[in-house]
Tab-separated table of C-alpha atoms and ligand atoms in Angstrom:
chain	number	residue	atom	x	y	z
A	1	MET	CA	-0.014	0.092	-0.193
A	2	THR	CA	0.880	3.416	-0.591
A	3	HIS	CA	1.265	5.954	1.742
A	4	ARG	CA	-0.783	7.998	-0.167
A	5	LEU	CA	-3.555	5.732	0.285
A	6	VAL	CA	-2.967	4.713	3.879
A	7	LEU	CA	-3.859	8.180	5.252
A	8	ALA	CA	-7.177	8.223	2.290
A	9	PHE	CA	-7.875	5.120	4.805
A	10	ALA	CA	-7.398	6.786	8.125
A	11	LEU	CA	-9.201	9.554	7.130
A	12	ALA	CA	-12.126	8.283	5.806
A	13	ALA	CA	-12.096	6.415	9.298
A	14	THR	CA	-11.456	9.706	11.115
A	15	LEU	CA	-14.467	11.194	9.137
A	16	THR	CA	-16.802	8.394	9.972
A	17	ALA	CA	-15.663	8.142	13.920
A	18	ALA	CA	-16.827	11.867	14.045
A	19	ALA	CA	-19.964	10.937	12.184
A	20	ARG	CA	-21.312	9.090	14.839
A	21	ALA	CA	-19.662	10.901	17.470
A	22	ALA	CA	-21.874	13.778	16.564
A	23	PRO	CA	-25.151	13.399	15.163
A	24	ALA	CA	-26.653	16.580	13.361
A	25	PRO	CA	-28.894	18.185	15.660
A	26	PRO	CA	-32.474	18.461	14.309
A	27	LEU	CA	-33.235	21.967	13.292
A	28	VAL	CA	-35.954	23.300	15.345
A	29	ASP	CA	-38.790	24.687	13.533
A	30	TYR	CA	-40.457	28.167	15.415
A	31	HIS	CA	-43.961	29.034	14.627
A	32	PRO	CA	-44.188	32.143	16.246
A	33	SER	CA	-47.579	32.797	17.846
A	34	MET	CA	-49.962	35.720	17.160
A	35	GLY	CA	-48.114	37.603	19.718
A	36	ASP	CA	-45.068	37.167	18.954
A	37	LEU	CA	-45.889	38.390	15.400
A	38	MET	CA	-47.442	41.256	16.935
A	39	THR	CA	-44.716	42.626	19.217
A	40	MET	CA	-41.547	41.515	16.658
A	41	ALA	CA	-42.919	42.408	13.374
A	42	VAL	CA	-46.449	44.414	13.541
A	43	GLN	CA	-46.100	46.756	16.912
A	44	PRO	CA	-42.579	48.589	16.203
A	45	ARG	CA	-43.713	49.467	12.573
A	46	HIS	CA	-46.867	51.451	14.280
A	47	THR	CA	-44.605	52.430	16.482
A	48	LYS	CA	-41.829	54.134	13.984
A	49	LEU	CA	-44.345	55.042	11.277
A	50	GLY	CA	-45.953	57.245	14.267
A	51	LEU	CA	-42.680	58.890	15.045
A	52	ALA	CA	-41.972	58.964	11.064
A	53	GLY	CA	-45.088	61.276	11.216
A	54	GLN	CA	-44.175	62.950	13.805
A	55	ALA	CA	-40.768	63.999	12.786
A	56	ARG	CA	-42.785	64.885	9.382
A	57	ASN	CA	-39.967	62.667	7.724
A	58	TRP	CA	-42.094	61.858	4.573
A	59	THR	CA	-39.721	59.075	2.914
A	60	TYR	CA	-39.224	57.061	5.398
A	61	ALA	CA	-42.963	56.877	6.820
A	62	ALA	CA	-43.755	55.792	3.068
A	63	TYR	CA	-41.580	52.535	3.631
A	64	GLU	CA	-42.857	52.457	7.430
A	65	ALA	CA	-46.333	52.153	5.833
A	66	SER	CA	-45.384	49.607	3.449
A	67	GLU	CA	-43.562	47.956	6.341
A	68	LEU	CA	-46.765	47.649	8.469
A	69	ARG	CA	-49.013	47.064	5.770
A	70	HIS	CA	-46.725	44.254	4.596
A	71	ALA	CA	-46.701	42.793	8.033
A	72	PHE	CA	-50.390	41.869	7.867
A	73	ASP	CA	-50.096	39.839	4.838
A	74	ARG	CA	-47.319	37.820	6.140
A	75	VAL	CA	-49.201	37.697	9.686
A	76	ALA	CA	-52.547	36.260	8.126
A	77	LYS	CA	-50.495	33.844	5.776
A	78	THR	CA	-48.807	32.565	9.040
A	79	ILE	CA	-51.734	32.271	11.027
A	80	PRO	CA	-54.978	32.694	9.196
A	81	VAL	CA	-57.471	31.296	11.204
A	82	TYR	CA	-56.813	33.067	15.398
A	83	ARG	CA	-59.536	30.972	16.880
A	84	ASP	CA	-61.868	30.335	14.343
A	85	ASN	CA	-61.883	33.698	12.936
A	86	ASP	CA	-60.137	34.783	9.407
A	87	ILE	CA	-57.362	37.035	10.490
A	88	ALA	CA	-57.133	38.134	6.153
A	89	GLY	CA	-60.554	39.397	6.802
A	90	ALA	CA	-59.892	41.185	10.441
A	91	ALA	CA	-56.708	42.874	9.327
A	92	ALA	CA	-58.270	43.997	5.537
A	93	ASN	CA	-61.680	45.136	7.897
A	94	ASN	CA	-59.743	46.776	10.581
A	95	MET	CA	-56.727	48.263	8.637
A	96	LYS	CA	-57.016	48.193	4.873
A	97	ALA	CA	-58.507	51.820	5.632
A	98	PRO	CA	-56.518	53.449	7.665
A	99	LEU	CA	-53.480	52.581	5.935
A	100	ASP	CA	-55.307	54.023	2.282
A	101	ALA	CA	-55.235	56.731	4.019
A	102	LEU	CA	-51.772	57.568	5.251
A	103	ASP	CA	-50.640	56.648	2.206
A	104	ALA	CA	-52.638	58.968	0.846
A	105	ALA	CA	-51.784	61.744	3.558
A	106	ILE	CA	-47.751	61.240	2.811
A	107	LYS	CA	-48.384	60.736	-0.844
A	108	ALA	CA	-49.432	64.851	-0.292
A	109	ARG	CA	-46.503	65.833	2.841
A	110	ASP	CA	-49.575	66.526	4.912
A	111	ALA	CA	-49.471	66.575	8.489
A	112	ALA	CA	-52.762	66.795	10.054
A	113	ALA	CA	-54.178	64.369	7.503
A	114	PHE	CA	-51.039	62.481	8.463
A	115	THR	CA	-52.448	62.195	12.223
A	116	ARG	CA	-55.749	62.061	11.277
A	117	ALA	CA	-54.820	58.818	9.559
A	118	TYR	CA	-52.557	57.665	12.226
A	119	ALA	CA	-55.512	58.184	14.963
A	120	GLN	CA	-57.744	55.711	12.576
A	121	ALA	CA	-55.070	53.017	12.042
A	122	THR	CA	-54.281	52.751	15.775
A	123	HIS	CA	-58.079	52.495	16.246
A	124	GLY	CA	-58.236	49.919	13.623
A	125	CYS	CA	-55.389	47.952	15.993
A	126	ASN	CA	-57.529	48.077	19.381
A	127	ALA	CA	-60.677	47.172	17.283
A	128	CYS	CA	-59.486	44.240	16.179
A	129	HIS	CA	-58.098	43.380	19.982
A	130	LYS	CA	-61.513	43.879	20.888
A	131	SER	CA	-62.994	41.432	18.419
A	132	LEU	CA	-60.870	38.672	18.865
A	133	GLU	CA	-61.090	39.210	23.134
A	134	HIS	CA	-58.257	40.671	23.358
A	135	PRO	CA	-59.244	44.611	24.918
A	136	GLU	CA	-56.621	44.265	27.165
A	137	VAL	CA	-54.055	45.036	24.881
A	138	VAL	CA	-54.571	48.711	23.723
A	139	ILE	CA	-52.272	51.031	21.275
A	140	LYS	CA	-51.713	54.530	21.524
A	141	SER	CA	-49.627	57.010	19.638
A	142	PRO	CA	-46.047	57.008	20.474
A	143	VAL	CA	-44.257	59.422	23.005
A	144	GLY	CA	-40.988	59.706	22.572
A	145	SER	CA	-38.548	57.197	20.804
A	146	PRO	CA	-37.486	53.897	22.210
A	147	TYR	CA	-35.018	53.653	19.577
A	148	PRO	CA	-31.867	54.954	20.420
A	149	ASP	CA	-29.894	53.976	17.665
A	150	GLN	CA	-32.732	55.145	14.531
A	151	ASP	CA	-32.561	59.176	13.132
A	152	PHE	CA	-36.635	59.640	12.478
A	153	ARG	CA	-36.025	63.320	11.270
A	154	PRO	CA	-35.405	63.618	7.215
A	155	ARG	CA	-32.175	64.219	6.116
A	156	ALA	CA	-32.574	67.907	6.064
A	157	ALA	CA	-32.397	68.188	9.332
A	158	ARG	CA	-29.678	65.705	10.861
B	1	HEC	C1	-55.857	41.276	12.359
B	1	HEC	C2	-56.511	41.130	14.097
B	1	HEC	C3	-55.210	42.429	14.900
B	1	HEC	C4	-54.909	43.235	14.465
B	1	HEC	C5	-55.404	44.339	12.828
B	1	HEC	C6	-53.912	44.243	15.012
B	1	HEC	N1	-53.572	43.289	15.750
B	1	HEC	FE1	-52.921	43.117	18.131
B	1	HEC	N2	-53.440	41.252	18.559
B	1	HEC	C7	-54.169	40.621	17.413
B	1	HEC	C8	-54.524	39.773	18.440
B	1	HEC	C9	-55.481	38.500	18.466
B	1	HEC	C10	-53.542	39.467	19.748
B	1	HEC	C11	-53.248	38.841	20.972
B	1	HEC	C12	-52.582	37.471	20.225
B	1	HEC	C13	-52.414	36.573	21.577
B	1	HEC	O1	-51.856	37.022	22.367
B	1	HEC	O2	-53.313	35.512	21.335
B	1	HEC	C14	-52.830	40.921	19.661
B	1	HEC	C15	-51.736	41.465	19.867
B	1	HEC	C16	-51.026	42.594	20.018
B	1	HEC	C17	-50.288	42.692	21.166
B	1	HEC	C18	-49.634	42.315	22.402
B	1	HEC	C19	-48.119	41.574	22.775
B	1	HEC	C20	-47.579	41.824	23.661
B	1	HEC	O3	-47.341	40.787	24.087
B	1	HEC	O4	-47.997	42.853	24.680
B	1	HEC	C21	-49.802	44.549	20.758
B	1	HEC	C22	-48.636	45.140	21.246
B	1	HEC	C23	-50.700	44.166	19.404
B	1	HEC	N3	-50.847	43.038	18.822
B	1	HEC	C24	-49.582	45.617	18.461
B	1	HEC	C25	-50.686	45.470	17.563
B	1	HEC	C26	-50.807	46.951	16.419
B	1	HEC	C27	-49.995	48.404	16.823
B	1	HEC	C28	-51.561	46.767	15.837
B	1	HEC	C29	-52.229	48.259	14.342
B	1	HEC	C30	-51.195	48.530	13.990
B	1	HEC	C31	-52.332	45.785	15.711
B	1	HEC	N4	-51.326	45.533	16.981
B	1	HEC	C32	-53.244	45.214	15.359
B	1	HEC	C33	-54.570	40.656	16.133
B	1	HEC	C34	-55.015	41.973	15.666
């Protein structure tokens, strides 16, 4: 046997032993709950959108309004039915009109219209919570930023 062959066999034996000793752990399939999705995908977008409007940062507000709208699409895809309720339908009933009004206000760069539409959206959050038996979850307009590392001011004001 050549040295090279011996080396190859030794290597193969070592690899086989290593594979036996450490089987790959199974990947954990994470299924977020409705509360998880609200906390990580919906609430921060609502907060940031409010801060963007307060700062009159229309470019960023347009981005964040789109993020919020699409977050609801993903929530409905992830949890289509919550306690016998159709989530896509509930999201559309409560959020579509306010999100459309927000888009229009942002496009028009109209601060008063934004404030009205944002209040309407916040009301939509709470109406859905009430209708799905979670009236204890009460959303309001943010006061001050909980994000120390993000600048919400428009570019010209920085
Ligand atoms: C389609 C209905 C629906 C809409 C619209 C909705 N939510 Fe929720 N939300 C729920 C449900 C249902 C729960 C309770 C989930 C649970 O814990 O089982 C919830 C819970 C929450 C919670 C509680 C999480 C916690 O641990 O404190 C927050 C925060 C929240 N929602 C934020 C929002 C915000 C902000 C909006 C509006 C931008 C919104 N939600 C719109 C259905 C909705």
